[in-house]
CSV table of C-alpha atoms and ligand atoms in Angstrom, one decimal:
chain,number,residue,atom,x,y,z
A,596,UNK,CA,22.8,-70.6,-80.5
A,597,UNK,CA,24.5,-68.9,-83.1
A,598,UNK,CA,25.9,-65.3,-82.4
A,599,UNK,CA,27.5,-64.5,-85.7
A,600,UNK,CA,27.3,-60.4,-85.8
A,601,UNK,CA,25.1,-60.4,-82.8
A,602,UNK,CA,27.2,-58.7,-80.3
A,603,UNK,CA,30.3,-56.4,-80.5
A,604,UNK,CA,32.4,-54.2,-78.0
A,605,UNK,CA,31.8,-50.6,-78.0
A,606,UNK,CA,33.5,-47.7,-76.1
A,607,UNK,CA,31.2,-45.9,-73.7
A,608,UNK,CA,32.9,-42.5,-74.5
A,609,UNK,CA,30.6,-40.9,-77.2
A,610,UNK,CA,33.5,-38.8,-78.5
A,611,UNK,CA,35.2,-42.1,-79.4
A,612,UNK,CA,32.6,-44.7,-79.9
A,613,UNK,CA,35.2,-47.1,-81.4
A,614,UNK,CA,33.7,-50.7,-81.9
A,615,UNK,CA,35.6,-54.0,-81.6
A,616,UNK,CA,34.9,-57.8,-82.3
A,617,UNK,CA,33.9,-59.9,-79.5
A,618,UNK,CA,36.7,-62.3,-80.2
A,619,UNK,CA,39.1,-59.6,-78.7
A,620,UNK,CA,40.2,-59.4,-75.1
A,621,UNK,CA,40.6,-55.7,-74.7
A,622,UNK,CA,39.1,-54.4,-71.3
A,623,UNK,CA,39.7,-50.8,-72.2
A,624,UNK,CA,39.2,-48.9,-75.5
A,625,UNK,CA,42.5,-49.1,-77.3
A,626,UNK,CA,41.9,-45.6,-78.8
A,627,UNK,CA,40.9,-43.5,-75.7
A,628,UNK,CA,41.4,-45.9,-72.7
A,629,UNK,CA,37.6,-45.5,-71.7
A,630,UNK,CA,35.6,-48.6,-70.4
A,631,UNK,CA,34.0,-50.9,-73.0
A,632,UNK,CA,30.5,-52.3,-73.3
A,633,UNK,CA,28.9,-55.2,-74.9
A,634,UNK,CA,26.3,-54.2,-77.2
A,635,UNK,CA,23.8,-56.4,-79.2
A,636,UNK,CA,22.3,-56.4,-82.6
A,637,UNK,CA,18.9,-57.5,-81.2
A,638,UNK,CA,17.4,-58.4,-84.6
A,639,UNK,CA,20.0,-61.0,-85.1
A,640,UNK,CA,19.0,-62.8,-81.7
A,641,UNK,CA,16.0,-64.8,-81.2
A,642,UNK,CA,14.9,-63.2,-77.9
A,643,UNK,CA,11.6,-64.5,-76.3
A,644,UNK,CA,8.4,-62.5,-76.7
A,645,UNK,CA,8.1,-62.7,-72.7
A,646,UNK,CA,10.5,-63.0,-69.9
A,647,UNK,CA,8.2,-65.9,-68.4
A,648,UNK,CA,9.1,-67.9,-71.5
A,649,UNK,CA,12.5,-68.5,-69.8
A,650,UNK,CA,10.7,-70.6,-67.2
A,651,UNK,CA,10.4,-73.4,-69.7
A,652,UNK,CA,14.1,-74.0,-69.3
A,653,UNK,CA,13.9,-75.3,-65.8
A,654,UNK,CA,12.2,-78.3,-67.0
A,655,UNK,CA,15.2,-79.1,-69.2
A,656,UNK,CA,17.7,-78.5,-66.3
A,657,UNK,CA,19.6,-81.8,-67.3
A,658,UNK,CA,21.2,-79.4,-69.9
A,659,UNK,CA,24.0,-77.6,-67.9
A,660,UNK,CA,23.2,-74.3,-69.8
A,661,UNK,CA,19.4,-74.6,-68.8
A,662,UNK,CA,20.5,-75.3,-65.3
A,663,UNK,CA,22.8,-72.3,-65.0
A,664,UNK,CA,21.1,-69.2,-63.4
A,665,UNK,CA,23.2,-67.2,-66.1
A,666,UNK,CA,23.1,-69.1,-69.3
A,667,UNK,CA,19.3,-70.0,-68.9
A,668,UNK,CA,18.9,-66.4,-70.0
A,669,UNK,CA,21.5,-66.7,-72.8
A,670,UNK,CA,19.6,-64.8,-75.5
A,671,UNK,CA,19.9,-61.6,-73.2
A,672,UNK,CA,23.9,-62.1,-73.2
A,673,UNK,CA,24.3,-63.6,-76.6
A,674,UNK,CA,28.1,-62.9,-77.0
A,675,UNK,CA,29.3,-66.4,-77.6
A,676,UNK,CA,28.7,-69.8,-79.0
A,677,UNK,CA,27.3,-72.4,-76.9
A,678,UNK,CA,30.7,-74.5,-77.4
A,679,UNK,CA,32.7,-71.8,-75.5
A,680,UNK,CA,30.0,-71.4,-72.4
A,681,UNK,CA,31.5,-72.2,-69.1
A,682,UNK,CA,29.1,-73.1,-66.1
A,683,UNK,CA,29.6,-75.0,-62.7
A,684,UNK,CA,26.0,-74.4,-61.6
A,685,UNK,CA,26.1,-70.6,-60.8
A,686,UNK,CA,22.8,-68.7,-60.0
A,687,UNK,CA,20.8,-71.1,-58.1
A,688,UNK,CA,20.0,-68.4,-55.8
A,689,UNK,CA,16.9,-67.5,-53.6
A,690,UNK,CA,14.7,-64.4,-53.7
A,691,UNK,CA,13.5,-64.5,-50.1
A,692,UNK,CA,10.4,-62.4,-48.7
A,693,UNK,CA,11.5,-61.6,-45.2
A,694,UNK,CA,8.9,-59.9,-43.0
A,695,UNK,CA,11.1,-59.8,-40.0
A,696,UNK,CA,13.9,-57.9,-41.7
A,697,UNK,CA,11.2,-55.7,-43.2
A,698,UNK,CA,10.1,-54.9,-39.5
A,699,UNK,CA,13.7,-53.8,-38.6
A,700,UNK,CA,13.5,-51.3,-41.6
A,701,UNK,CA,9.8,-50.4,-40.9
A,702,UNK,CA,8.6,-51.8,-44.1
A,703,UNK,CA,5.2,-53.4,-44.6
A,704,UNK,CA,5.1,-57.2,-44.6
A,705,UNK,CA,5.3,-58.8,-48.0
A,706,UNK,CA,7.3,-55.7,-49.5
A,707,UNK,CA,11.1,-56.7,-48.7
A,708,UNK,CA,13.0,-59.3,-50.6
A,709,UNK,CA,16.4,-60.5,-50.1
A,710,UNK,CA,18.4,-61.9,-53.1
A,711,UNK,CA,20.8,-64.4,-51.7
A,712,UNK,CA,23.9,-64.3,-54.1
A,713,UNK,CA,26.0,-66.0,-51.3
A,714,UNK,CA,24.3,-69.1,-52.5
A,715,UNK,CA,26.6,-69.3,-55.5
A,716,UNK,CA,29.3,-72.0,-56.0
A,717,UNK,CA,32.2,-69.8,-54.5
A,718,UNK,CA,29.7,-68.0,-52.1
A,719,UNK,CA,29.4,-64.8,-53.8
A,720,UNK,CA,27.8,-63.0,-56.7
A,721,UNK,CA,31.0,-63.0,-58.5
A,722,UNK,CA,30.2,-66.5,-60.1
A,723,UNK,CA,27.6,-64.8,-62.3
A,724,UNK,CA,30.2,-62.6,-63.9
A,725,UNK,CA,32.9,-65.4,-64.0
A,726,UNK,CA,30.6,-67.8,-65.8
A,727,UNK,CA,30.2,-65.3,-68.6
A,728,UNK,CA,34.0,-63.8,-68.5
A,729,UNK,CA,35.5,-67.3,-68.6
A,730,UNK,CA,33.4,-68.2,-71.6
A,731,UNK,CA,34.7,-65.2,-73.3
A,732,UNK,CA,38.3,-66.1,-72.2
A,733,UNK,CA,37.9,-69.4,-73.9
A,734,UNK,CA,36.4,-67.9,-76.9
A,735,UNK,CA,39.4,-65.5,-77.0
A,736,UNK,CA,41.8,-68.4,-76.7
A,737,UNK,CA,43.3,-67.4,-73.4
A,738,UNK,CA,45.4,-69.9,-71.3
A,739,UNK,CA,46.3,-67.8,-68.3
A,740,UNK,CA,44.2,-65.3,-66.1
A,741,UNK,CA,44.7,-62.9,-63.3
A,742,UNK,CA,42.6,-60.5,-61.1
A,743,UNK,CA,43.2,-58.1,-58.3
A,744,UNK,CA,40.8,-58.7,-55.5
A,745,UNK,CA,39.4,-57.8,-52.1
A,746,UNK,CA,38.4,-61.5,-51.8
A,747,UNK,CA,35.4,-62.5,-53.3
A,748,UNK,CA,36.8,-62.0,-57.0
A,749,UNK,CA,39.8,-64.2,-56.2
A,750,UNK,CA,37.8,-67.0,-54.8
A,751,UNK,CA,35.5,-67.1,-57.9
A,752,UNK,CA,38.3,-66.5,-60.4
A,753,UNK,CA,40.3,-69.4,-59.0
A,754,UNK,CA,37.2,-71.6,-58.9
A,755,UNK,CA,36.4,-71.0,-62.5
A,756,UNK,CA,40.0,-71.0,-63.8
A,757,UNK,CA,40.6,-74.7,-62.6
A,758,UNK,CA,37.2,-75.6,-63.8
A,759,UNK,CA,37.9,-74.6,-67.2
A,760,UNK,CA,41.7,-75.4,-67.4
A,761,UNK,CA,43.2,-71.8,-67.2
A,762,UNK,CA,46.2,-70.8,-65.1
A,763,UNK,CA,45.3,-68.3,-62.5
A,764,UNK,CA,47.2,-65.6,-60.7
A,765,UNK,CA,45.4,-63.3,-58.0
A,766,UNK,CA,46.9,-60.0,-56.5
A,767,UNK,CA,45.4,-59.2,-53.0
A,768,UNK,CA,46.3,-56.2,-50.6
A,769,UNK,CA,48.2,-57.4,-47.7
A,770,UNK,CA,46.2,-57.8,-44.5
A,771,UNK,CA,43.0,-56.5,-46.4
A,772,UNK,CA,41.3,-59.7,-47.2
A,773,UNK,CA,38.7,-61.7,-45.2
A,774,UNK,CA,40.0,-65.2,-44.2
A,775,UNK,CA,37.1,-67.0,-45.6
A,776,UNK,CA,37.9,-65.6,-48.9
A,777,UNK,CA,41.7,-65.9,-48.8
A,778,UNK,CA,41.4,-69.6,-47.8
A,779,UNK,CA,39.2,-70.2,-51.1
A,780,UNK,CA,42.0,-68.9,-53.3
A,781,UNK,CA,44.4,-70.8,-52.0
A,782,UNK,CA,42.3,-74.1,-51.8
A,783,UNK,CA,41.2,-73.7,-55.3
A,784,UNK,CA,44.8,-73.6,-56.5
A,785,UNK,CA,45.3,-69.9,-57.5
A,786,UNK,CA,48.8,-68.4,-57.2
A,787,UNK,CA,48.3,-65.8,-54.7
A,788,UNK,CA,50.5,-62.6,-54.5
A,789,UNK,CA,50.0,-60.6,-51.6
A,790,UNK,CA,51.1,-56.9,-52.2
A,791,UNK,CA,52.1,-54.3,-49.5
A,792,UNK,CA,49.3,-52.2,-50.5
A,793,UNK,CA,45.3,-51.8,-50.7
A,794,UNK,CA,43.1,-52.8,-53.4
A,795,UNK,CA,43.3,-49.7,-55.5
A,796,UNK,CA,47.3,-50.5,-55.7
A,797,UNK,CA,46.4,-54.0,-56.7
A,798,UNK,CA,43.9,-52.9,-59.4
A,799,UNK,CA,46.5,-50.7,-60.8
A,800,UNK,CA,49.3,-53.3,-60.9
A,801,UNK,CA,47.2,-56.1,-62.4
A,802,UNK,CA,46.3,-54.1,-65.4
A,803,UNK,CA,50.0,-53.8,-66.1
A,804,UNK,CA,50.8,-57.4,-65.4
A,805,UNK,CA,48.1,-58.5,-67.9
A,806,UNK,CA,49.3,-56.2,-70.6
A,807,UNK,CA,52.8,-57.2,-70.2
A,808,UNK,CA,52.3,-60.9,-69.9
A,809,UNK,CA,49.2,-61.2,-72.0
A,810,UNK,CA,47.2,-62.6,-69.1
A,811,UNK,CA,43.3,-62.6,-69.4
A,812,UNK,CA,41.9,-59.9,-66.9
A,813,UNK,CA,39.0,-60.8,-64.9
A,814,UNK,CA,38.3,-57.6,-62.8
A,815,UNK,CA,35.0,-56.0,-63.5
A,816,UNK,CA,36.4,-53.6,-66.1
A,817,UNK,CA,36.1,-56.8,-68.1
A,818,UNK,CA,32.8,-55.9,-69.8
A,819,UNK,CA,31.8,-59.6,-70.2
A,820,UNK,CA,31.7,-60.1,-66.5
A,821,UNK,CA,29.1,-57.5,-66.2
A,822,UNK,CA,26.8,-59.3,-68.8
A,823,UNK,CA,26.8,-62.3,-66.5
A,824,UNK,CA,26.0,-60.0,-63.4
A,825,UNK,CA,22.8,-58.8,-65.3
A,826,UNK,CA,21.3,-62.2,-64.7
A,827,UNK,CA,21.1,-61.3,-60.9
A,828,UNK,CA,18.2,-58.9,-62.1
A,829,UNK,CA,16.7,-61.5,-64.2
A,830,UNK,CA,16.5,-63.8,-61.3
A,831,UNK,CA,14.8,-61.2,-59.1
A,832,UNK,CA,12.3,-60.7,-61.7
A,833,UNK,CA,11.8,-64.2,-61.9
A,834,UNK,CA,11.4,-64.5,-58.2
A,835,UNK,CA,8.6,-62.0,-58.4
A,836,UNK,CA,6.7,-63.9,-61.0
A,837,UNK,CA,8.2,-62.0,-64.0
A,838,UNK,CA,7.5,-58.6,-62.6
A,839,UNK,CA,10.0,-55.8,-61.5
A,840,UNK,CA,10.3,-54.6,-58.0
A,841,UNK,CA,9.9,-50.7,-57.2
A,842,UNK,CA,13.4,-50.4,-55.9
A,843,UNK,CA,16.8,-52.6,-56.2
A,844,UNK,CA,19.2,-51.8,-53.4
A,845,UNK,CA,22.8,-52.9,-54.0
A,846,UNK,CA,26.2,-52.2,-52.2
A,847,UNK,CA,28.6,-49.9,-53.9
A,848,UNK,CA,32.3,-51.0,-54.1
A,849,UNK,CA,34.0,-51.2,-57.5
A,850,UNK,CA,30.3,-50.5,-59.0
A,851,UNK,CA,30.3,-53.4,-61.4
A,852,UNK,CA,26.8,-54.6,-60.0
A,853,UNK,CA,25.2,-51.2,-60.2
A,854,UNK,CA,26.7,-51.0,-63.7
A,855,UNK,CA,25.3,-54.4,-64.9
A,856,UNK,CA,22.0,-54.0,-63.1
A,857,UNK,CA,21.3,-50.6,-65.0
A,858,UNK,CA,22.3,-52.0,-68.4
A,859,UNK,CA,20.1,-55.1,-67.8
A,860,UNK,CA,17.0,-53.0,-67.2
A,861,UNK,CA,17.7,-50.6,-70.0
A,862,UNK,CA,17.9,-53.6,-72.2
A,863,UNK,CA,14.7,-55.1,-71.2
A,864,UNK,CA,12.9,-52.0,-71.5
A,865,UNK,CA,14.3,-51.5,-75.2
A,866,UNK,CA,13.2,-55.2,-75.9
A,867,UNK,CA,9.6,-54.5,-74.5
A,868,UNK,CA,10.1,-57.2,-71.8
A,869,UNK,CA,9.4,-54.9,-69.0
A,870,UNK,CA,7.2,-51.8,-68.8
A,871,UNK,CA,9.0,-49.9,-66.1
A,872,UNK,CA,12.4,-49.7,-64.9
A,873,UNK,CA,12.9,-50.0,-61.2
A,874,UNK,CA,14.7,-47.3,-59.1
A,875,UNK,CA,18.0,-48.1,-57.7
A,876,UNK,CA,19.9,-47.3,-54.5
A,877,UNK,CA,23.7,-47.9,-54.2
A,878,UNK,CA,25.1,-48.0,-50.8
A,879,UNK,CA,28.8,-47.2,-49.8
A,880,UNK,CA,30.4,-47.6,-46.5
A,881,UNK,CA,31.3,-44.2,-45.1
A,882,UNK,CA,35.0,-45.1,-45.1
A,883,UNK,CA,34.9,-45.9,-48.8
A,884,UNK,CA,32.4,-43.3,-50.0
A,885,UNK,CA,33.9,-41.9,-53.3
A,886,UNK,CA,30.6,-42.6,-55.2
A,887,UNK,CA,28.5,-40.9,-52.4
A,888,UNK,CA,30.8,-37.7,-52.4
A,889,UNK,CA,30.9,-37.4,-56.1
A,890,UNK,CA,27.2,-37.8,-56.8
A,891,UNK,CA,25.7,-36.0,-53.8
A,892,UNK,CA,28.3,-33.3,-53.1
A,893,UNK,CA,30.3,-32.9,-56.4
A,894,UNK,CA,27.0,-33.3,-58.4
A,895,UNK,CA,28.8,-35.9,-60.8
A,896,UNK,CA,26.4,-37.2,-63.5
A,897,UNK,CA,26.3,-39.3,-66.6
A,898,UNK,CA,25.5,-36.4,-68.9
A,899,UNK,CA,24.8,-38.7,-71.8
A,900,UNK,CA,28.3,-40.0,-71.5
A,901,UNK,CA,30.1,-36.7,-71.3
A,902,UNK,CA,31.1,-37.1,-67.7
A,903,UNK,CA,33.1,-34.3,-66.2
A,904,UNK,CA,36.5,-36.0,-66.1
A,905,UNK,CA,38.2,-33.1,-64.3
A,906,UNK,CA,36.0,-33.6,-61.3
A,907,UNK,CA,37.0,-37.3,-61.1
A,908,UNK,CA,40.7,-36.4,-61.7
A,909,UNK,CA,40.6,-33.7,-59.0
A,910,UNK,CA,38.9,-36.0,-56.5
A,911,UNK,CA,41.5,-38.8,-57.0
A,912,UNK,CA,44.3,-36.3,-56.9
A,913,UNK,CA,43.1,-35.2,-53.6
A,914,UNK,CA,42.9,-38.8,-52.4
A,915,UNK,CA,46.5,-39.2,-53.5
A,916,UNK,CA,47.7,-36.0,-51.8
A,917,UNK,CA,46.0,-36.7,-48.5
A,918,UNK,CA,47.7,-40.3,-48.8
A,919,UNK,CA,44.0,-41.5,-48.3
A,920,UNK,CA,43.4,-45.4,-48.1
A,921,UNK,CA,39.8,-46.5,-47.6
A,922,UNK,CA,38.7,-48.3,-44.2
A,923,UNK,CA,35.5,-50.3,-43.5
A,924,UNK,CA,34.7,-53.6,-42.0
A,925,UNK,CA,33.0,-54.4,-45.2
A,926,UNK,CA,36.1,-55.3,-47.0
A,927,UNK,CA,34.3,-56.2,-50.2
A,928,UNK,CA,33.4,-52.6,-50.8
A,929,UNK,CA,36.6,-51.0,-49.4
A,930,UNK,CA,37.4,-49.3,-52.6
A,931,UNK,CA,38.1,-45.6,-53.2
A,932,UNK,CA,38.7,-45.6,-57.1
A,933,UNK,CA,35.9,-47.5,-58.4
A,934,UNK,CA,36.7,-48.9,-61.9
A,935,UNK,CA,33.2,-48.9,-63.2
A,936,UNK,CA,32.4,-45.3,-61.9
A,937,UNK,CA,31.3,-44.0,-65.2
A,938,UNK,CA,29.1,-47.1,-65.9
A,939,UNK,CA,27.4,-46.8,-62.6
A,940,UNK,CA,26.7,-42.9,-63.3
A,941,UNK,CA,24.9,-44.3,-66.5
A,942,UNK,CA,22.9,-46.8,-64.3
A,943,UNK,CA,21.9,-44.0,-62.0
A,944,UNK,CA,20.6,-42.1,-64.9
A,945,UNK,CA,18.8,-45.1,-66.4
A,946,UNK,CA,17.3,-46.2,-62.9
A,947,UNK,CA,16.8,-42.6,-61.3
A,948,UNK,CA,19.3,-43.9,-58.9
A,949,UNK,CA,20.4,-42.6,-55.7
A,950,UNK,CA,23.5,-43.0,-53.4
A,951,UNK,CA,23.9,-43.2,-49.7
A,952,UNK,CA,26.9,-44.1,-47.3
A,953,UNK,CA,26.3,-46.0,-43.9
A,954,UNK,CA,28.8,-46.4,-41.1
A,955,UNK,CA,30.4,-49.9,-40.1
A,956,UNK,CA,28.2,-49.7,-36.9
A,957,UNK,CA,25.0,-49.6,-39.0
A,958,UNK,CA,26.4,-52.4,-41.4
A,959,UNK,CA,27.1,-54.6,-38.5
A,960,UNK,CA,23.8,-54.1,-36.8
A,961,UNK,CA,22.1,-54.9,-40.1
A,962,UNK,CA,24.1,-57.9,-40.7
A,963,UNK,CA,23.1,-59.5,-37.2
A,964,UNK,CA,19.5,-58.8,-38.2
A,965,UNK,CA,19.9,-60.4,-41.6
A,966,UNK,CA,21.6,-63.3,-39.7
A,967,UNK,CA,19.0,-63.8,-37.2
A,968,UNK,CA,16.0,-63.6,-39.5
A,969,UNK,CA,17.4,-64.5,-42.7
A,970,UNK,CA,20.2,-66.8,-44.2
A,971,UNK,CA,23.0,-64.6,-43.2
A,972,UNK,CA,25.5,-62.5,-45.2
A,973,UNK,CA,29.0,-60.8,-45.4
A,974,UNK,CA,29.3,-57.4,-44.1
A,975,UNK,CA,29.2,-55.5,-47.4
A,976,UNK,CA,25.7,-57.1,-48.3
A,977,UNK,CA,24.4,-56.0,-45.1
A,978,UNK,CA,25.0,-52.3,-46.1
A,979,UNK,CA,21.9,-52.7,-48.2
A,980,UNK,CA,19.5,-53.1,-45.3
A,981,UNK,CA,21.4,-50.4,-43.3
A,982,UNK,CA,20.8,-48.0,-46.3
A,983,UNK,CA,17.2,-49.1,-46.7
A,984,UNK,CA,16.6,-48.4,-42.9
A,985,UNK,CA,17.9,-44.8,-43.5
A,986,UNK,CA,16.1,-44.2,-46.8
A,987,UNK,CA,12.8,-45.3,-44.7
A,988,UNK,CA,13.8,-42.6,-42.2
A,989,UNK,CA,14.3,-40.0,-44.7
A,990,UNK,CA,10.9,-41.0,-46.5
A,991,UNK,CA,12.6,-41.6,-49.7
A,992,UNK,CA,11.2,-45.1,-49.9
A,993,UNK,CA,7.6,-45.9,-48.8
A,994,UNK,CA,6.7,-48.7,-46.5
A,995,UNK,CA,4.4,-50.2,-49.0
A,996,UNK,CA,6.8,-50.2,-52.0
A,997,UNK,CA,8.4,-53.5,-53.2
A,998,UNK,CA,12.3,-53.5,-52.5
A,999,UNK,CA,14.6,-56.2,-53.4
A,1000,UNK,CA,18.0,-55.9,-51.7
A,1001,UNK,CA,21.0,-57.6,-53.2
A,1002,UNK,CA,23.0,-59.8,-50.7
A,1003,UNK,CA,26.2,-60.3,-52.4
A,1004,UNK,CA,28.2,-62.7,-50.4
A,1005,UNK,CA,27.7,-65.6,-47.9
A,1006,UNK,CA,28.0,-65.1,-44.0
A,1007,UNK,CA,31.1,-67.5,-43.9
A,1008,UNK,CA,33.1,-65.2,-46.2
A,1009,UNK,CA,34.3,-63.1,-43.2
A,1010,UNK,CA,33.7,-64.9,-40.0
A,1011,UNK,CA,35.9,-62.5,-38.1
A,1012,UNK,CA,33.7,-59.5,-38.3
A,1013,UNK,CA,30.8,-61.8,-37.3
A,1014,UNK,CA,32.6,-63.2,-34.2
A,1015,UNK,CA,33.9,-59.9,-33.0
A,1016,UNK,CA,30.6,-58.3,-33.2
A,1017,UNK,CA,28.9,-61.0,-31.2
A,1018,UNK,CA,31.6,-62.1,-28.9
A,1019,UNK,CA,32.8,-58.6,-28.0
A,1020,UNK,CA,29.2,-57.3,-27.6
A,1021,UNK,CA,29.9,-54.6,-30.2
A,1022,UNK,CA,26.3,-54.0,-31.0
A,1023,UNK,CA,22.7,-53.8,-30.2
A,1024,UNK,CA,22.1,-57.3,-31.6
A,1025,UNK,CA,25.3,-59.0,-30.2
A,1026,UNK,CA,24.5,-62.7,-29.2
A,1027,UNK,CA,27.7,-63.6,-27.2
A,1028,UNK,CA,28.4,-67.0,-25.9
A,1029,UNK,CA,27.6,-67.6,-22.2
A,1030,UNK,CA,30.5,-69.1,-20.2
A,1031,UNK,CA,29.4,-71.9,-18.0
A,1032,UNK,CA,31.2,-74.3,-15.4
A,1033,UNK,CA,31.8,-77.9,-16.6
A,1034,UNK,CA,28.6,-79.1,-14.6
A,1035,UNK,CA,25.3,-80.5,-15.8
A,1036,UNK,CA,22.9,-78.5,-13.1
A,1037,UNK,CA,24.7,-75.3,-13.8
A,1038,UNK,CA,24.4,-75.6,-17.7
A,1039,UNK,CA,20.7,-76.5,-17.3
A,1040,UNK,CA,20.1,-73.2,-15.2
A,1041,UNK,CA,21.6,-71.2,-18.0
A,1042,UNK,CA,19.3,-72.5,-20.7
A,1043,UNK,CA,16.4,-70.0,-21.5
B,573,LIG,ZN1,37.2,-45.1,-76.9
């Protein structure tokens, strides 16, 4: 696939709008400091007439690019030539119709779908983005990479870095990372630096580290990562026989997914490949609910890119003044200064989106239900089902609408939360182990 002149980077600030070649590794507009987007000259790309044409690639899955759940949609993220594309088999995920979880949230049978991104090679959705971003890193000639992480990013970066021969450093907050994820970063060979601070501190430092040392940055302000994450939506559409659902529900942390999903639908509509854009619900944890507060209370909106920066600045200044640090058991979304905030506001605009926050208790109960009736997930993923339950109670989502919840990470990512919930009988759905004497008859008596 030739990409000559097909894609370019563009600043999202309408007052700036600066454009840059895709060969550059920038991550922020050098002219105004705002986020960058990948834009396409669609007339220079041979996009299929119908999304169902992508199904043919599966018959050719011996080709790693056709096997990849990211690159089999390559015309929709055509920013680099095939020779740079990195894949380790990401995106072989499942869209599962789940009627028992549907019952828990008071949805009709056949209406609720769970998109299991935990089935990716490193166990989270991040692999979609890393496949794209490491392809760009190779295209840009990078030799070393870095990221700040609440866990899933570091695991995915470490895996992709060694698979394509890049050095890798990850910054994590001390004591703020789930064991499953930390074990992956170490096992995959990343240099892991634990900072005495939270994710927001790590995020600030990693940007300076990358600028000073010329490292390739892999956090989700990297616009190429979001191009890979768009494919999660293509696979949901694929799972629904090339139709779109009524609603997409996604956890809200650094807001890369919601940003990518809105862009994906906008482009598909622009290309005439879908008729309707689904609505989107973004679910925060109450202990890290910046988006909820800014959108629902401060009424912050995209406004064609002219976002009221002062509202954001004042909000963050208040967090700093209060020495606020976010706290939730859903460590993957324990973020109070989401880097993709403005792109997420754009997605809310595109998808007629809404934002809600749910408590850790709601998250843990929903997680137990997903575990009991589905394939399990990490806490942040369960925010989707907890949020859906509230939205059903509010009557915002109808029982017979078609809803797809994105479960972002594998259940084994954070075993501590799971074990504590069940073992310490923390919730309604706890399933604690039963102690038994070391005697056969006594054991038999206990088995129901
Ligand atoms: Zn700019």
